[in-house]
Amino acid sequence: LGLLLLVLTGAPDALDGAVAKASGTSSARGAYFDSVSDRFTDALLFGGVAWHLSSDRPGSRIVMLPVALMAAAMLVSYQRAKAESLGFDAKGGLMERAERFIVLGFGLLFSELLVGVLWVMFVLTAITAVQRFVKVWRQASGRPLPTPARQRLMERRMAMRSMGTSG
């Protein structure tokens, strides 16, 4: 059942961006919605795994493993978003979202391996977080902080207004 639900959440997520680009309807609002819904889906998935482990192993601390994995996954996602907002590239790493879906699917298919799979996912996701940190750290070394896009837009608007009133 867990694997079926994973496939049902993963298939539309894999297709939405491609469909929007192919149809020419991609937008900043759609990209924002996609990113937010991805985090929500991740929380539901890892919360579901934690719920399963809590009922399967009452009183065990292993229930915290999917919670830790969710935190690491959200850190990886946050690093990319923050890096991109500062004008840097943070894509890549061993365990991105697609890889997490595939590996989690394997763990859900073979439930006796689930805890081991979660540990592997956690370690590889943590390594991905370190990889992204190092990548952005190197890009940012010796460079001034880029002006955020919004501030640049406001500066352009102010310049256009001043040109219109002074001429």
GROMACS .gro file of C-alpha atoms in nm:
model
  167
    1LEU     CA    1   0.000   0.000   0.000
    2GLY     CA    2   0.286   0.237   0.087
    3LEU     CA    3   0.454   0.170  -0.248
    4LEU     CA    4   0.127   0.230  -0.433
    5LEU     CA    5   0.077   0.563  -0.255
    6LEU     CA    6   0.437   0.659  -0.332
    7VAL     CA    7   0.384   0.590  -0.703
    8LEU     CA    8   0.054   0.781  -0.700
    9THR     CA    9   0.225   1.089  -0.552
   10GLY     CA   10   0.540   1.060  -0.763
   11ALA     CA   11   0.389   1.020  -1.107
   12PRO     CA   12   0.203   1.355  -1.121
   13ASP     CA   13   0.501   1.530  -0.963
   14ALA     CA   14   0.733   1.394  -1.232
   15LEU     CA   15   0.502   1.509  -1.510
   16ASP     CA   16   0.370   1.850  -1.400
   17GLY     CA   17   0.676   2.056  -1.485
   18ALA     CA   18   0.732   1.882  -1.818
   19VAL     CA   19   0.367   1.931  -1.917
   20ALA     CA   20   0.374   2.298  -1.817
   21LYS     CA   21   0.693   2.361  -2.018
   22ALA     CA   22   0.568   2.168  -2.322
   23SER     CA   23   0.237   2.352  -2.323
   24GLY     CA   24   0.401   2.690  -2.266
   25THR     CA   25   0.214   2.748  -1.940
   26SER     CA   26   0.505   2.737  -1.696
   27SER     CA   27   0.514   3.032  -1.457
   28ALA     CA   28   0.685   3.152  -1.142
   29ARG     CA   29   0.363   3.086  -0.951
   30GLY     CA   30   0.350   2.729  -1.082
   31ALA     CA   31   0.715   2.670  -0.994
   32TYR     CA   32   0.654   2.804  -0.644
   33PHE     CA   33   0.345   2.588  -0.600
   34ASP     CA   34   0.537   2.282  -0.724
   35SER     CA   35   0.819   2.340  -0.477
   36VAL     CA   36   0.584   2.393  -0.183
   37SER     CA   37   0.374   2.088  -0.273
   38ASP     CA   38   0.693   1.880  -0.303
   39ARG     CA   39   0.786   1.968   0.056
   40PHE     CA   40   0.431   1.892   0.173
   41THR     CA   41   0.437   1.554  -0.004
   42ASP     CA   42   0.778   1.475   0.148
   43ALA     CA   43   0.641   1.551   0.495
   44LEU     CA   44   0.341   1.324   0.433
   45LEU     CA   45   0.561   1.042   0.303
   46PHE     CA   46   0.813   1.050   0.586
   47GLY     CA   47   0.534   1.109   0.838
   48GLY     CA   48   0.358   0.801   0.704
   49VAL     CA   49   0.674   0.593   0.738
   50ALA     CA   50   0.721   0.721   1.095
   51TRP     CA   51   0.358   0.636   1.171
   52HIS     CA   52   0.410   0.285   1.029
   53LEU     CA   53   0.724   0.232   1.236
   54SER     CA   54   0.554   0.359   1.552
   55SER     CA   55   0.272   0.109   1.512
   56ASP     CA   56   0.503  -0.171   1.398
   57ARG     CA   57   0.755  -0.114   1.680
   58PRO     CA   58   0.576   0.059   1.970
   59GLY     CA   59   0.808   0.247   2.205
   60SER     CA   60   1.107   0.221   1.969
   61ARG     CA   61   1.316   0.527   1.892
   62ILE     CA   62   1.352   0.408   1.532
   63VAL     CA   63   1.046   0.621   1.460
   64MET     CA   64   1.284   0.919   1.468
   65LEU     CA   65   1.480   0.789   1.168
   66PRO     CA   66   1.225   0.901   0.905
   67VAL     CA   67   1.194   1.231   1.094
   68ALA     CA   68   1.572   1.281   1.072
   69LEU     CA   69   1.562   1.182   0.706
   70MET     CA   70   1.285   1.435   0.642
   71ALA     CA   71   1.493   1.707   0.811
   72ALA     CA   72   1.796   1.620   0.597
   73ALA     CA   73   1.584   1.615   0.281
   74MET     CA   74   1.435   1.954   0.364
   75LEU     CA   75   1.786   2.090   0.429
   76VAL     CA   76   1.894   1.975   0.083
   77SER     CA   77   1.592   2.145  -0.070
   78TYR     CA   78   1.645   2.463   0.132
   79GLN     CA   79   2.009   2.481   0.027
   80ARG     CA   80   1.912   2.479  -0.339
   81ALA     CA   81   1.640   2.740  -0.293
   82LYS     CA   82   1.863   2.972  -0.090
   83ALA     CA   83   2.158   2.931  -0.324
   84GLU     CA   84   1.943   3.009  -0.626
   85SER     CA   85   1.800   3.317  -0.454
   86LEU     CA   86   2.158   3.440  -0.409
   87GLY     CA   87   2.253   3.366  -0.770
   88PHE     CA   88   2.442   3.040  -0.711
   89ASP     CA   89   2.392   2.685  -0.836
   90ALA     CA   90   2.332   2.410  -0.580
   91LYS     CA   91   2.195   2.131  -0.797
   92GLY     CA   92   2.331   1.780  -0.771
   93GLY     CA   93   2.440   1.535  -0.507
   94LEU     CA   94   2.405   1.165  -0.438
   95MET     CA   95   2.049   1.160  -0.303
   96GLU     CA   96   1.818   1.413  -0.463
   97ARG     CA   97   1.438   1.388  -0.449
   98ALA     CA   98   1.401   1.145  -0.742
   99GLU     CA   99   1.660   0.910  -0.592
  100ARG     CA  100   1.484   0.928  -0.254
  101PHE     CA  101   1.156   0.824  -0.419
  102ILE     CA  102   1.318   0.528  -0.594
  103VAL     CA  103   1.508   0.406  -0.290
  104LEU     CA  104   1.209   0.456  -0.058
  105GLY     CA  105   0.998   0.259  -0.306
  106PHE     CA  106   1.246  -0.028  -0.276
  107GLY     CA  107   1.221  -0.014   0.104
  108LEU     CA  108   0.842  -0.011   0.089
  109LEU     CA  109   0.835  -0.301  -0.155
  110PHE     CA  110   1.060  -0.513   0.069
  111SER     CA  111   0.935  -0.405   0.412
  112GLU     CA  112   1.186  -0.621   0.601
  113LEU     CA  113   1.458  -0.398   0.454
  114LEU     CA  114   1.279  -0.069   0.526
  115VAL     CA  115   1.486   0.040   0.828
  116GLY     CA  116   1.813  -0.042   0.651
  117VAL     CA  117   1.697   0.147   0.343
  118LEU     CA  118   1.605   0.447   0.560
  119TRP     CA  119   1.954   0.447   0.713
  120VAL     CA  120   2.115   0.438   0.367
  121MET     CA  121   1.887   0.720   0.253
  122PHE     CA  122   1.969   0.926   0.562
  123VAL     CA  123   2.346   0.887   0.517
  124LEU     CA  124   2.334   0.964   0.143
  125THR     CA  125   2.100   1.260   0.197
  126ALA     CA  126   2.335   1.399   0.463
  127ILE     CA  127   2.626   1.358   0.219
  128THR     CA  128   2.421   1.543  -0.043
  129ALA     CA  129   2.366   1.828   0.202
  130VAL     CA  130   2.742   1.850   0.260
  131GLN     CA  131   2.811   1.833  -0.115
  132ARG     CA  132   2.573   2.120  -0.182
  133PHE     CA  133   2.712   2.326   0.103
  134VAL     CA  134   3.067   2.286  -0.029
  135LYS     CA  135   2.957   2.363  -0.386
  136VAL     CA  136   2.789   2.690  -0.290
  137TRP     CA  137   3.064   2.779  -0.042
  138ARG     CA  138   3.320   2.755  -0.323
  139GLN     CA  139   3.105   2.961  -0.560
  140ALA     CA  140   3.058   3.229  -0.295
  141SER     CA  141   3.423   3.252  -0.192
  142GLY     CA  142   3.559   3.599  -0.256
  143ARG     CA  143   3.242   3.719  -0.427
  144PRO     CA  144   3.027   3.996  -0.284
  145LEU     CA  145   2.671   3.908  -0.193
  146PRO     CA  146   2.460   3.946  -0.508
  147THR     CA  147   2.184   4.204  -0.493
  148PRO     CA  148   1.856   4.016  -0.464
  149ALA     CA  149   1.641   4.026  -0.776
  150ARG     CA  150   1.365   4.217  -0.600
  151GLN     CA  151   1.600   4.495  -0.491
  152ARG     CA  152   1.737   4.523  -0.846
  153LEU     CA  153   1.384   4.550  -0.983
  154MET     CA  154   1.297   4.826  -0.734
  155GLU     CA  155   1.615   5.014  -0.825
  156ARG     CA  156   1.525   4.993  -1.196
  157ARG     CA  157   1.174   5.120  -1.128
  158MET     CA  158   1.309   5.412  -0.926
  159ALA     CA  159   1.556   5.497  -1.203
  160MET     CA  160   1.279   5.486  -1.465
  161ARG     CA  161   1.060   5.714  -1.253
  162SER     CA  162   1.339   5.964  -1.198
  163MET     CA  163   1.418   5.969  -1.571
  164GLY     CA  164   1.051   6.031  -1.652
  165THR     CA  165   1.011   6.320  -1.407
  166SER     CA  166   1.340   6.493  -1.482
  167GLY     CA  167   1.303   6.507  -1.858
   0.00000   0.00000   0.00000
